[in-house]
């Protein structure tokens, strides 16, 4: 007798859009809220999107309520002609946590997403219950500091 293990789908999970500063931001939510665990927010790296996490979300959602978001300028999020910076993504992620998720999260960020998550945790520690950095990048040029 042969048994097979079902493969994890590589298809993108269906998501929805959140309007932030007049732009559409794509995100995915999976799993039910757990009273004993904070939600998990997944943040992709440079040149990636929520699809970066497509093979992880199903498994993680068995233990956590999982959120994944496209940073402005990437994936299915809007790509306005703005200056992209750590300041912008920090504000985007913090506003998403407070306006959409509504409670502190464990942030897991890969590469650029790790740096953006670290920026949120440093500036808004009340919004972050934990931090997971995967091959974290940074720092990048900060738009608030003059160039030397």
Short mmCIF file of N, CA and C in Angstrom, two decimals, residues 85-87 141-147:
data_model
loop_
_atom_site.label_atom_id
_atom_site.label_comp_id
_atom_site.label_asym_id
_atom_site.label_seq_id
_atom_site.Cartn_x
_atom_site.Cartn_y
_atom_site.Cartn_z
N UNK A 85 11.05 54.47 1.94
CA UNK A 85 12.05 54.53 3.00
C UNK A 85 11.59 53.72 4.20
N UNK A 86 12.51 53.53 5.12
CA UNK A 86 12.17 52.86 6.37
C UNK A 86 11.07 53.62 7.11
N UNK A 87 11.11 54.94 7.03
CA UNK A 87 10.08 55.76 7.69
C UNK A 87 8.69 55.45 7.14
N UNK A 141 19.05 54.27 3.82
CA UNK A 141 19.09 55.71 3.98
C UNK A 141 17.79 56.16 4.63
N UNK A 142 17.91 56.95 5.67
CA UNK A 142 16.74 57.46 6.38
C UNK A 142 16.40 58.82 5.80
N UNK A 143 15.19 58.98 5.35
CA UNK A 143 14.79 60.22 4.69
C UNK A 143 14.76 61.42 5.63
N UNK A 144 14.81 61.18 6.95
CA UNK A 144 14.73 62.30 7.88
C UNK A 144 16.11 62.87 8.25
N UNK A 145 17.17 62.20 7.84
CA UNK A 145 18.51 62.67 8.16
C UNK A 145 19.18 63.25 6.92
N UNK A 146 19.85 64.40 7.06
CA UNK A 146 20.52 64.99 5.89
C UNK A 146 21.69 64.12 5.44
N UNK A 147 21.93 64.11 4.15
CA UNK A 147 23.06 63.35 3.60
C UNK A 147 24.34 64.13 3.85
#
